[in-house]
Every structure is written in structure tokens, then in C-alpha cells.
mmCIF file of C-alpha atoms in Angstrom:
data_model
loop_
_atom_site.group_PDB
_atom_site.id
_atom_site.type_symbol
_atom_site.label_atom_id
_atom_site.label_comp_id
_atom_site.label_asym_id
_atom_site.label_seq_id
_atom_site.Cartn_x
_atom_site.Cartn_y
_atom_site.Cartn_z
ATOM 1 C CA MET A 1 -24.535 71.485 -111.576
ATOM 2 C CA PHE A 2 -25.793 73.934 -108.950
ATOM 3 C CA LEU A 3 -29.310 73.675 -110.364
ATOM 4 C CA ASN A 4 -29.214 69.879 -110.211
ATOM 5 C CA ARG A 5 -28.164 69.969 -106.538
ATOM 6 C CA THR A 6 -30.947 72.447 -105.710
ATOM 7 C CA ALA A 7 -33.499 70.293 -107.525
ATOM 8 C CA GLY A 8 -32.331 67.223 -105.594
ATOM 9 C CA ILE A 9 -32.718 68.966 -102.231
ATOM 10 C CA TYR A 10 -36.170 70.196 -103.253
ATOM 11 C CA MET A 11 -37.266 66.686 -104.263
ATOM 12 C CA ARG A 12 -36.071 65.176 -100.969
ATOM 13 C CA PHE A 13 -37.941 67.888 -99.056
ATOM 14 C CA CYS A 14 -41.138 67.161 -100.984
ATOM 15 C CA LEU A 15 -40.818 63.417 -100.351
ATOM 16 C CA LEU A 16 -40.330 63.962 -96.599
ATOM 17 C CA LEU A 17 -43.318 66.324 -96.523
ATOM 18 C CA ILE A 18 -45.545 63.784 -98.298
ATOM 19 C CA LEU A 19 -44.353 60.989 -96.000
ATOM 20 C CA TRP A 20 -45.010 63.161 -92.942
ATOM 21 C CA MET A 21 -48.534 63.979 -94.125
ATOM 22 C CA VAL A 22 -49.257 60.269 -94.722
ATOM 23 C CA LEU A 23 -47.995 59.170 -91.280
ATOM 24 C CA ILE A 24 -49.676 61.890 -89.179
ATOM 25 C CA PRO A 25 -53.189 60.343 -89.374
ATOM 26 C CA LEU A 26 -51.776 56.955 -88.373
ATOM 27 C CA LEU A 27 -50.430 58.239 -85.048
ATOM 28 C CA SER A 28 -52.729 57.096 -82.215
ATOM 29 C CA GLY A 29 -52.039 59.923 -79.808
ATOM 30 C CA CYS A 30 -54.600 60.151 -76.993
ATOM 31 C CA TRP A 31 -57.723 59.553 -79.053
ATOM 32 C CA ASP A 32 -59.093 57.131 -76.436
ATOM 33 C CA ASN A 33 -58.259 59.294 -73.428
ATOM 34 C CA LYS A 34 -61.146 59.785 -70.975
ATOM 35 C CA ASP A 35 -61.494 62.761 -68.701
ATOM 36 C CA ILE A 36 -61.576 61.916 -64.986
ATOM 37 C CA ASN A 37 -65.042 63.493 -64.786
ATOM 38 C CA HIS A 38 -66.239 60.770 -67.157
ATOM 39 C CA ARG A 39 -64.918 57.972 -64.960
ATOM 40 C CA SER A 40 -66.343 56.325 -61.854
ATOM 41 C CA LEU A 41 -63.577 55.376 -59.418
ATOM 42 C CA PRO A 42 -64.929 52.968 -56.776
ATOM 43 C CA ILE A 43 -62.829 52.500 -53.651
ATOM 44 C CA ILE A 44 -64.826 49.645 -52.068
ATOM 45 C CA MET A 45 -66.130 46.478 -53.715
ATOM 46 C CA GLY A 46 -68.464 43.960 -52.091
ATOM 47 C CA VAL A 47 -68.921 40.475 -53.579
ATOM 48 C CA SER A 48 -71.530 37.839 -52.710
ATOM 49 C CA LEU A 49 -73.234 34.900 -54.399
ATOM 50 C CA THR A 50 -76.935 34.652 -55.222
ATOM 51 C CA ASP A 51 -78.998 31.506 -54.705
ATOM 52 C CA ASP A 52 -78.352 30.491 -58.328
ATOM 53 C CA ASP A 53 -74.549 30.903 -57.896
ATOM 54 C CA ARG A 54 -74.259 34.224 -59.731
ATOM 55 C CA TYR A 55 -72.044 37.080 -58.559
ATOM 56 C CA LYS A 56 -73.708 40.075 -56.919
ATOM 57 C CA LEU A 57 -71.414 43.083 -56.915
ATOM 58 C CA TYR A 58 -71.570 46.226 -54.765
ATOM 59 C CA LEU A 59 -69.462 49.272 -55.616
ATOM 60 C CA ASN A 60 -68.924 52.196 -53.268
ATOM 61 C CA ILE A 61 -68.229 55.175 -55.540
ATOM 62 C CA PRO A 62 -67.340 58.668 -54.240
ATOM 63 C CA ALA A 63 -68.404 61.613 -56.386
ATOM 64 C CA THR A 64 -65.504 63.147 -58.326
ATOM 65 C CA HIS A 65 -66.482 66.674 -57.230
ATOM 66 C CA ASP A 66 -67.087 65.782 -53.550
ATOM 67 C CA SER A 67 -65.402 62.828 -51.830
ATOM 68 C CA ASN A 68 -67.994 62.988 -49.015
ATOM 69 C CA THR A 69 -70.833 62.123 -51.396
ATOM 70 C CA ILE A 70 -71.042 58.355 -51.823
ATOM 71 C CA THR A 71 -73.047 56.298 -54.290
ATOM 72 C CA VAL A 72 -73.590 52.558 -53.802
ATOM 73 C CA VAL A 73 -74.482 50.658 -56.976
ATOM 74 C CA SER A 74 -75.104 46.923 -57.296
ATOM 75 C CA ASP A 75 -75.692 44.459 -60.100
ATOM 76 C CA THR A 76 -75.742 40.713 -60.760
ATOM 77 C CA GLY A 77 -73.997 38.633 -63.411
ATOM 78 C CA ASP A 78 -72.122 35.468 -64.257
ATOM 79 C CA THR A 79 -68.672 37.119 -64.194
ATOM 80 C CA ILE A 80 -67.138 40.208 -62.614
ATOM 81 C CA ASN A 81 -66.224 41.676 -66.023
ATOM 82 C CA GLU A 82 -69.790 41.211 -67.257
ATOM 83 C CA ILE A 83 -71.147 43.090 -64.239
ATOM 84 C CA ILE A 84 -68.644 45.945 -64.604
ATOM 85 C CA ASP A 85 -69.439 46.311 -68.323
ATOM 86 C CA HIS A 86 -73.175 46.336 -67.578
ATOM 87 C CA MET A 87 -72.710 48.976 -64.862
ATOM 88 C CA SER A 88 -70.639 51.159 -67.205
ATOM 89 C CA MET A 89 -73.317 50.840 -69.884
ATOM 90 C CA ASN A 90 -76.071 52.008 -67.517
ATOM 91 C CA MET A 91 -74.066 54.813 -65.892
ATOM 92 C CA GLU A 92 -73.023 58.127 -67.347
ATOM 93 C CA SER A 93 -69.355 57.270 -66.759
ATOM 94 C CA GLN A 94 -67.025 54.328 -67.205
ATOM 95 C CA VAL A 95 -66.229 52.214 -64.110
ATOM 96 C CA ASP A 96 -62.462 52.101 -63.448
ATOM 97 C CA LEU A 97 -61.262 49.654 -60.758
ATOM 98 C CA LEU A 98 -57.599 50.700 -60.632
ATOM 99 C CA HIS A 99 -58.220 52.842 -57.520
ATOM 100 C CA LEU A 100 -60.030 50.093 -55.616
ATOM 101 C CA LYS A 101 -58.732 49.874 -52.027
ATOM 102 C CA ILE A 102 -60.612 46.990 -50.438
ATOM 103 C CA VAL A 103 -62.647 43.971 -51.591
ATOM 104 C CA ILE A 104 -65.175 42.681 -49.046
ATOM 105 C CA VAL A 105 -66.381 39.117 -49.566
ATOM 106 C CA ASP A 106 -69.539 37.654 -48.067
ATOM 107 C CA LYS A 107 -68.775 34.993 -45.420
ATOM 108 C CA ALA A 108 -70.971 32.342 -47.053
ATOM 109 C CA PHE A 109 -69.154 32.942 -50.344
ATOM 110 C CA ALA A 110 -65.764 32.722 -48.598
ATOM 111 C CA GLN A 111 -66.717 29.398 -47.012
ATOM 112 C CA GLN A 112 -67.688 28.064 -50.424
ATOM 113 C CA GLY A 113 -64.375 29.113 -52.010
ATOM 114 C CA MET A 114 -62.903 32.272 -53.559
ATOM 115 C CA ASP A 115 -60.270 30.739 -55.852
ATOM 116 C CA ASP A 116 -62.167 31.569 -59.083
ATOM 117 C CA LEU A 117 -62.737 35.153 -57.918
ATOM 118 C CA ILE A 118 -59.089 35.728 -56.961
ATOM 119 C CA SER A 119 -57.860 34.124 -60.192
ATOM 120 C CA SER A 120 -60.196 36.407 -62.156
ATOM 121 C CA PHE A 121 -58.804 39.476 -60.383
ATOM 122 C CA ASN A 122 -55.247 38.343 -61.081
ATOM 123 C CA ARG A 123 -55.869 37.593 -64.777
ATOM 124 C CA SER A 124 -57.819 40.724 -65.668
ATOM 125 C CA ARG A 125 -55.286 43.168 -64.170
ATOM 126 C CA ASP A 126 -58.152 45.645 -63.735
ATOM 127 C CA ILE A 127 -57.673 45.551 -59.962
ATOM 128 C CA SER A 128 -54.351 46.229 -58.248
ATOM 129 C CA ASN A 129 -52.841 43.117 -56.657
ATOM 130 C CA LYS A 130 -52.188 45.230 -53.542
ATOM 131 C CA THR A 131 -55.907 45.637 -52.863
ATOM 132 C CA LEU A 132 -56.886 44.537 -49.359
ATOM 133 C CA ILE A 133 -59.197 41.542 -48.842
ATOM 134 C CA ALA A 134 -61.739 41.360 -45.987
ATOM 135 C CA ILE A 135 -64.707 39.135 -45.115
ATOM 136 C CA SER A 136 -68.086 40.446 -43.972
ATOM 137 C CA ASP A 137 -69.597 38.695 -40.953
ATOM 138 C CA GLN A 138 -73.090 39.812 -41.987
ATOM 139 C CA ASP A 139 -75.219 39.881 -45.101
ATOM 140 C CA MET A 140 -73.567 42.099 -47.724
ATOM 141 C CA GLN A 141 -76.697 44.122 -48.480
ATOM 142 C CA HIS A 142 -77.274 44.689 -44.755
ATOM 143 C CA PHE A 143 -73.609 45.665 -44.289
ATOM 144 C CA PHE A 144 -73.670 48.356 -46.986
ATOM 145 C CA ASP A 145 -77.096 49.617 -45.882
ATOM 146 C CA GLU A 146 -75.867 50.071 -42.303
ATOM 147 C CA MET A 147 -72.685 51.794 -43.446
ATOM 148 C CA LYS A 148 -74.717 54.234 -45.521
ATOM 149 C CA ALA A 149 -77.221 54.835 -42.706
ATOM 150 C CA LYS A 150 -74.579 55.475 -40.041
ATOM 151 C CA THR A 151 -72.811 58.298 -41.784
ATOM 152 C CA GLU A 152 -72.815 60.291 -44.990
ATOM 153 C CA ARG A 153 -69.128 59.462 -45.224
ATOM 154 C CA SER A 154 -69.690 55.699 -45.357
ATOM 155 C CA GLY A 155 -67.192 55.301 -48.166
ATOM 156 C CA ARG A 156 -64.537 57.216 -46.272
ATOM 157 C CA VAL A 157 -65.097 55.037 -43.197
ATOM 158 C CA LEU A 158 -64.282 51.854 -45.104
ATOM 159 C CA TYR A 159 -61.460 53.584 -46.973
ATOM 160 C CA ASP A 160 -59.878 54.760 -43.717
ATOM 161 C CA PHE A 161 -60.217 51.223 -42.349
ATOM 162 C CA SER A 162 -58.401 49.836 -45.393
ATOM 163 C CA LYS A 163 -55.594 52.373 -44.927
ATOM 164 C CA ASN A 164 -55.190 51.597 -41.223
ATOM 165 C CA ALA A 165 -55.505 47.802 -41.470
ATOM 166 C CA GLY A 166 -52.149 46.273 -40.606
ATOM 167 C CA TRP A 167 -51.105 49.241 -38.493
ATOM 168 C CA ASN A 168 -53.099 47.701 -35.662
ATOM 169 C CA PRO A 169 -51.419 44.325 -35.060
ATOM 170 C CA GLN A 170 -54.718 42.744 -34.017
ATOM 171 C CA LEU A 171 -55.899 43.158 -37.622
ATOM 172 C CA ALA A 172 -54.843 40.815 -40.387
ATOM 173 C CA ASP A 173 -53.399 42.489 -43.473
ATOM 174 C CA THR A 174 -53.812 40.317 -46.580
ATOM 175 C CA ARG A 175 -53.710 41.468 -50.198
ATOM 176 C CA ILE A 176 -54.952 39.927 -53.443
ATOM 177 C CA TRP A 177 -51.460 38.786 -54.464
ATOM 178 C CA GLN A 178 -51.021 36.988 -51.136
ATOM 179 C CA MET A 179 -54.363 35.236 -51.593
ATOM 180 C CA PHE A 180 -53.357 34.170 -55.113
ATOM 181 C CA ARG A 181 -50.007 32.878 -53.848
ATOM 182 C CA SER A 182 -51.635 30.854 -51.063
ATOM 183 C CA ILE A 183 -54.051 29.183 -53.502
ATOM 184 C CA HIS A 184 -51.116 27.846 -55.513
ATOM 185 C CA SER A 185 -48.776 27.116 -52.585
ATOM 186 C CA TYR A 186 -48.342 23.803 -50.766
ATOM 187 C CA THR A 187 -47.021 25.371 -47.565
ATOM 188 C CA HIS A 188 -48.446 28.880 -47.198
ATOM 189 C CA ASP A 189 -52.017 29.693 -46.139
ATOM 190 C CA VAL A 190 -53.265 33.127 -45.020
ATOM 191 C CA ILE A 191 -55.593 34.896 -42.600
ATOM 192 C CA VAL A 192 -58.106 37.547 -43.705
ATOM 193 C CA PRO A 193 -59.781 40.123 -41.415
ATOM 194 C CA ILE A 194 -63.443 39.553 -40.526
ATOM 195 C CA ILE A 195 -65.441 42.779 -40.155
ATOM 196 C CA ARG A 196 -69.016 43.926 -39.592
ATOM 197 C CA SER A 197 -70.785 47.187 -38.868
ATOM 198 C CA GLY A 198 -70.258 48.022 -35.198
ATOM 199 C CA GLN A 199 -72.646 49.089 -32.454
ATOM 200 C CA SER A 200 -70.685 52.017 -31.029
ATOM 201 C CA THR A 201 -68.113 52.208 -33.835
ATOM 202 C CA ASN A 202 -68.583 52.240 -37.595
ATOM 203 C CA ILE A 203 -66.499 49.105 -38.171
ATOM 204 C CA GLU A 204 -65.943 46.220 -35.771
ATOM 205 C CA CYS A 205 -63.203 43.638 -36.297
ATOM 206 C CA MET A 206 -64.251 40.118 -35.287
ATOM 207 C CA GLY A 207 -60.839 38.468 -35.656
ATOM 208 C CA ALA A 208 -59.542 36.758 -38.774
ATOM 209 C CA ALA A 209 -60.616 33.961 -41.093
ATOM 210 C CA ILE A 210 -58.356 30.982 -41.796
ATOM 211 C CA ILE A 211 -58.092 30.695 -45.589
ATOM 212 C CA LYS A 212 -56.918 27.391 -47.067
ATOM 213 C CA ASN A 213 -56.718 27.032 -50.873
ATOM 214 C CA GLY A 214 -58.943 30.106 -51.213
ATOM 215 C CA ARG A 215 -61.663 28.780 -48.887
ATOM 216 C CA MET A 216 -62.538 29.906 -45.358
ATOM 217 C CA THR A 217 -62.157 26.884 -43.064
ATOM 218 C CA GLY A 218 -62.152 28.508 -39.612
ATOM 219 C CA ARG A 219 -61.532 31.680 -37.655
ATOM 220 C CA ILE A 220 -59.230 32.991 -34.946
ATOM 221 C CA SER A 221 -59.660 35.704 -32.310
ATOM 222 C CA PRO A 222 -58.040 39.172 -32.378
ATOM 223 C CA GLY A 223 -55.609 37.970 -29.680
ATOM 224 C CA GLU A 224 -54.537 35.047 -31.843
ATOM 225 C CA THR A 225 -54.238 37.402 -34.814
ATOM 226 C CA LEU A 226 -51.792 39.467 -32.739
ATOM 227 C CA VAL A 227 -49.491 36.490 -32.108
ATOM 228 C CA ALA A 228 -49.772 35.483 -35.776
ATOM 229 C CA ASN A 229 -48.626 38.986 -36.753
ATOM 230 C CA ALA A 230 -45.762 38.620 -34.260
ATOM 231 C CA PHE A 231 -44.736 35.480 -36.137
ATOM 232 C CA TYR A 232 -44.875 37.464 -39.400
ATOM 233 C CA GLY A 233 -42.760 40.220 -37.813
ATOM 234 C CA ARG A 234 -45.648 42.721 -37.870
ATOM 235 C CA SER A 235 -46.501 43.017 -34.173
ATOM 236 C CA ALA A 236 -44.994 46.436 -33.455
ATOM 237 C CA ASN A 237 -47.245 48.604 -31.229
ATOM 238 C CA GLY A 238 -49.344 45.601 -30.220
ATOM 239 C CA LYS A 239 -50.690 45.858 -26.655
ATOM 240 C CA ILE A 240 -51.136 42.831 -24.384
ATOM 241 C CA GLU A 241 -52.866 42.634 -21.000
ATOM 242 C CA VAL A 242 -50.696 40.494 -18.695
ATOM 243 C CA MET A 243 -52.841 38.623 -16.162
ATOM 244 C CA ASP A 244 -54.519 41.843 -14.919
ATOM 245 C CA ILE A 245 -51.223 43.062 -13.441
ATOM 246 C CA ALA A 246 -49.825 45.117 -16.313
ATOM 247 C CA THR A 247 -50.212 46.242 -19.897
ATOM 248 C CA VAL A 248 -47.200 45.986 -22.182
ATOM 249 C CA GLN A 249 -46.603 47.192 -25.710
ATOM 250 C CA ILE A 250 -44.490 45.258 -28.199
ATOM 251 C CA ILE A 251 -41.851 47.490 -29.759
ATOM 252 C CA GLY A 252 -39.881 44.812 -31.592
ATOM 253 C CA ASN A 253 -39.582 41.086 -32.175
ATOM 254 C CA LYS A 254 -37.157 38.609 -33.733
ATOM 255 C CA LEU A 255 -37.675 34.961 -34.681
ATOM 256 C CA THR A 256 -35.178 32.165 -35.270
ATOM 257 C CA HIS A 257 -36.000 28.613 -36.345
ATOM 258 C CA ARG A 258 -34.405 25.170 -36.481
ATOM 259 C CA SER A 259 -36.154 22.458 -38.476
ATOM 260 C CA TRP A 260 -35.541 18.825 -39.360
ATOM 261 C CA VAL A 261 -37.396 15.685 -40.447
ATOM 262 C CA GLN A 262 -36.941 12.381 -38.648
ATOM 263 C CA ASN A 263 -38.826 9.122 -39.222
ATOM 264 C CA ASN A 264 -41.134 10.907 -41.653
ATOM 265 C CA ARG A 265 -42.135 13.454 -38.986
ATOM 266 C CA ALA A 266 -41.454 17.196 -39.048
ATOM 267 C CA TYR A 267 -39.812 18.918 -36.070
ATOM 268 C CA LEU A 268 -39.574 22.688 -35.582
ATOM 269 C CA ARG A 269 -37.966 24.619 -32.731
ATOM 270 C CA SER A 270 -38.567 28.369 -32.739
ATOM 271 C CA HIS A 271 -37.266 31.156 -30.513
ATOM 272 C CA LEU A 272 -39.207 34.410 -30.287
ATOM 273 C CA LYS A 273 -37.476 37.407 -28.732
ATOM 274 C CA LEU A 274 -39.838 40.204 -27.744
ATOM 275 C CA LYS A 275 -38.902 43.731 -26.799
ATOM 276 C CA VAL A 276 -41.649 45.419 -24.809
ATOM 277 C CA THR A 277 -42.295 48.564 -22.838
ATOM 278 C CA ILE A 278 -44.583 48.759 -19.811
ATOM 279 C CA LEU A 279 -47.568 51.055 -20.272
ATOM 280 C CA ASP A 280 -49.272 50.621 -16.908
ATOM 281 C CA ALA A 281 -49.294 48.272 -13.926
ATOM 282 C CA LYS A 282 -51.517 47.408 -10.956
ATOM 283 C CA GLY A 283 -49.873 47.136 -7.569
ATOM 284 C CA HIS A 284 -46.131 46.650 -7.552
ATOM 285 C CA PRO A 285 -45.323 43.683 -9.817
ATOM 286 C CA SER A 286 -41.659 42.959 -10.418
ATOM 287 C CA GLN A 287 -40.176 42.841 -13.916
ATOM 288 C CA LYS A 288 -39.649 39.094 -13.561
ATOM 289 C CA GLU A 289 -43.282 38.580 -12.626
ATOM 290 C CA ILE A 290 -44.404 40.539 -15.691
ATOM 291 C CA THR A 291 -42.057 38.760 -18.114
ATOM 292 C CA ASP A 292 -42.864 35.292 -16.730
ATOM 293 C CA ASN A 293 -46.619 35.876 -17.035
ATOM 294 C CA LEU A 294 -46.230 37.390 -20.498
ATOM 295 C CA ASP A 295 -44.182 34.405 -21.703
ATOM 296 C CA LYS A 296 -46.822 31.980 -20.396
ATOM 297 C CA LEU A 297 -49.658 33.970 -21.955
ATOM 298 C CA ILE A 298 -48.097 34.198 -25.438
ATOM 299 C CA THR A 299 -46.963 30.554 -25.331
ATOM 300 C CA ALA A 300 -50.525 29.472 -24.522
ATOM 301 C CA ARG A 301 -51.878 31.563 -27.416
ATOM 302 C CA TYR A 302 -49.376 30.039 -29.843
ATOM 303 C CA GLN A 303 -50.163 26.519 -28.675
ATOM 304 C CA GLN A 304 -53.879 27.164 -29.143
ATOM 305 C CA LEU A 305 -53.256 28.689 -32.577
ATOM 306 C CA ILE A 306 -51.107 25.758 -33.717
ATOM 307 C CA LYS A 307 -53.654 23.259 -32.380
ATOM 308 C CA GLU A 308 -56.506 24.949 -34.269
ATOM 309 C CA THR A 309 -54.630 25.232 -37.548
ATOM 310 C CA GLN A 310 -53.333 21.658 -37.359
ATOM 311 C CA SER A 311 -56.899 20.404 -36.945
ATOM 312 C CA GLU A 312 -57.914 22.554 -39.941
ATOM 313 C CA GLN A 313 -54.806 21.432 -41.890
ATOM 314 C CA ALA A 314 -54.170 25.098 -42.710
ATOM 315 C CA ASP A 315 -50.610 26.396 -42.327
ATOM 316 C CA ILE A 316 -51.310 30.105 -41.759
ATOM 317 C CA LEU A 317 -47.862 30.654 -40.184
ATOM 318 C CA ALA A 318 -46.183 29.181 -43.285
ATOM 319 C CA LEU A 319 -44.152 26.771 -41.144
ATOM 320 C CA GLY A 320 -43.818 24.465 -44.135
ATOM 321 C CA GLN A 321 -41.456 27.011 -45.686
ATOM 322 C CA TYR A 322 -38.786 25.896 -43.212
ATOM 323 C CA PHE A 323 -38.942 22.311 -44.532
ATOM 324 C CA ARG A 324 -38.441 22.987 -48.232
ATOM 325 C CA ASN A 325 -34.832 21.798 -47.954
ATOM 326 C CA HIS A 326 -35.849 18.645 -46.081
ATOM 327 C CA LEU A 327 -38.779 17.406 -48.188
ATOM 328 C CA THR A 328 -39.150 16.538 -51.852
ATOM 329 C CA ARG A 329 -41.728 18.247 -54.045
ATOM 330 C CA ASP A 330 -44.028 15.209 -53.826
ATOM 331 C CA GLN A 331 -43.776 15.324 -50.029
ATOM 332 C CA LEU A 332 -44.477 19.081 -49.983
ATOM 333 C CA GLU A 333 -47.680 18.453 -51.953
ATOM 334 C CA VAL A 334 -49.050 16.545 -48.930
ATOM 335 C CA TRP A 335 -47.546 18.876 -46.316
ATOM 336 C CA ARG A 336 -50.926 20.136 -45.095
ATOM 337 C CA SER A 337 -52.553 16.703 -44.829
ATOM 338 C CA GLU A 338 -49.707 14.448 -43.641
ATOM 339 C CA TYR A 339 -46.809 16.423 -42.171
ATOM 340 C CA TYR A 340 -48.313 19.568 -40.656
ATOM 341 C CA PRO A 341 -51.033 17.908 -38.502
ATOM 342 C CA ASN A 342 -48.349 15.675 -36.892
ATOM 343 C CA MET A 343 -45.575 18.281 -36.671
ATOM 344 C CA ASP A 344 -43.717 18.497 -33.365
ATOM 345 C CA PHE A 345 -43.513 22.233 -32.633
ATOM 346 C CA ASP A 346 -41.934 23.922 -29.639
ATOM 347 C CA LEU A 347 -41.654 27.656 -29.070
ATOM 348 C CA LYS A 348 -39.379 29.419 -26.617
ATOM 349 C CA ILE A 349 -40.151 33.024 -25.766
ATOM 350 C CA THR A 350 -37.722 35.518 -24.289
ATOM 351 C CA THR A 351 -39.106 38.880 -23.215
ATOM 352 C CA ILE A 352 -36.907 41.907 -22.684
ATOM 353 C CA ILE A 353 -38.337 45.007 -21.028
ATOM 354 C CA GLU A 354 -36.677 47.905 -22.831
ATOM 355 C CA ASN A 355 -37.969 50.586 -20.441
ATOM 356 C CA ARG A 356 -40.575 51.064 -17.745
ATOM 357 C CA GLY A 357 -42.229 54.079 -19.298
ATOM 358 C CA ASN A 358 -43.172 56.551 -16.574
ATOM 359 C CA LEU A 359 -43.730 53.870 -13.925
ATOM 360 C CA LYS A 360 -41.374 54.420 -11.000
ATOM 361 C CA ASN A 361 -42.876 51.913 -8.604
ATOM 362 C CA LEU A 362 -41.483 48.820 -10.380
#
């Protein structure tokens, strides 16, 4: 009986050993793992269209051993994936787009429409949906050539810009996922920063592009971008010159809205509360004089912004979101073309000076 039990244990052990030896080769492990030295990790991508409507791609790739050494490679193809595969085939390392920080699109391409490009990015999942989008105000080849000529750290310049975009409230801050959302939304368009190589600085911001259904339809100034960011709640640290009498800095803002539809017309009443601090002043302006002039200035900028976007039928402030409970889905489909251009909008601004800084003459 003891021998039978011992034989049974031995047989089970042999069966487990055989099973283990059979399964070991089937385990995948990390057989397809690639060392980082065998990967190219671009941080900047430039996209333009050729005369025969093919994509031309520019990749700004820092060396893995020295982030100050930058290589710019370019190629042409019918799709982004085809170009990336062709680049990887001709390089000594595989191109990996997961670390991409900013995609720069040629202005002519943006005016033609970027919906196919954004949809491709979203489907492939090779690029993070948090990647920043920008538009070049000059030829893409010229832009990258100037960046490379200005400094050996051309890649770092654009990378630092992508990190800081949004911190300055006069810069638009739009990501791939926001672009994709706007393409498929009835009531939410976006603004995208417009950049070019600067004269005295490496990068110069020229304002922002109005993007409707993935296509650039117009542009706004940096000052209008600031008030748009205030509407989004991202205006902190924004500086405004008030009629040559003072400079104020926005330290906080709050928006409330009341919306309704009457006789097939949309009405919106908004109240913007700004908290500011005075940075400097000329002469001896009173607080009331500063706040009154600031309210008039911002109101005029908002009125101009609304007028421009209504003529473009592009709702970059997403005002249609406040009418989703008042309009049916069929009515929301024609929000941009029928309701938004005729919307009655009124904005009240209340400015509160939190402190006077170091100015004792006010």
C-alpha cells in the first residue's frame, strides 16, 4: 500500500514536469521587447499636403544619448502609418510616436480640413490624445529649416513651447481629443494656436485659428484668445493693458449663465466676475476708473469675438452647450447655421480689485 502511494505521487510529479516543459515554450514573455536605444522617439511632428494631396511628414527626433542633438527627417506618403513604416524601414531604429508632444499642421492644410488626419490619430492610438495641436503660419519646410538654423536645440525650443502653452493665457491650448470631439459635436468648436519662427524670439504666437468641423475658417488675435480663455476659466495670470492708465493681472474668474429659447431664437445672459491685481499705473487713476475702463475693454473684446464667430458660424465658446435642455437633437444639428448666428447674447462684467500690489498712490 505504501509503495502504491509512492508510485502515485511519482507519476503525478512526472506528469506536472512534462506539462511544465510543454508550456514553457508557449509563454510569450518579452520576445518582442525593443531596447530604447533601438527606438526613435520624436517629440515634434509637422504635417503638410503636397500638390497631389499626399501627406508630407516632418519628425523632430532628439538623439537618445544627447537630447541637445536633433535630427529632422521627412517623407511623403498616402497615409501617416505608411510614412512612419517607411521611415522605420530606412532608419536604424523603429519610430515610436507615444512620446510625441506637439503636432504642427500647415496652414493651407488646416484651411482645407484636418478631419481625416485627426480621425487617423484617434483610430491608430499610436499618438497620445493629449498631444498639443498647433498651426504653422509659414511653409512647413521653411519653419523647420529656420528652427534648425536658429539654434542647435531646435527640438527643445518647440518642446518647451508645447510644455508652456496654456500657461500663458494668450495662447490657445487644444489637444487631439478636443479636436476629435469638436469634429463630431454640434455645439462645440475650438481654437488652435498659430505659430511661426520669430524675429527676436525662437517662436512667435500669431493668435489662434478658429476651427469648425476640423477646418480652419478664421483667426483671432492674442487679445481675443485671452478673453476666450477667460470664458473657459483658464485666464489666470493674464495681463491686460487698461487704456494706457494701468496694467492689471487676472488672478481668478467665475462665469454664470442663463439661457432660454423664445420664438425660435436663442437668448443667453452671462455674468463674468474677474478678480484682478494692479501691477502698475500711470498718474493717479482711481480704482473705479480702472475697473470701469477694464469692463468696457473686455466687453468690447467679447462683442468683437462673438460677432466674428457668428459670421463664421463657429461656436468656439461652446455657447450651444447651454441650450441642450432647450433644443431637440434635430435643432442642435443646425445650431451653428440657424441658431448661433442669430443668438441674442449679453455679457455683464464685474471686476474686483483684490489688492493694489505695491502701488500706494491709488
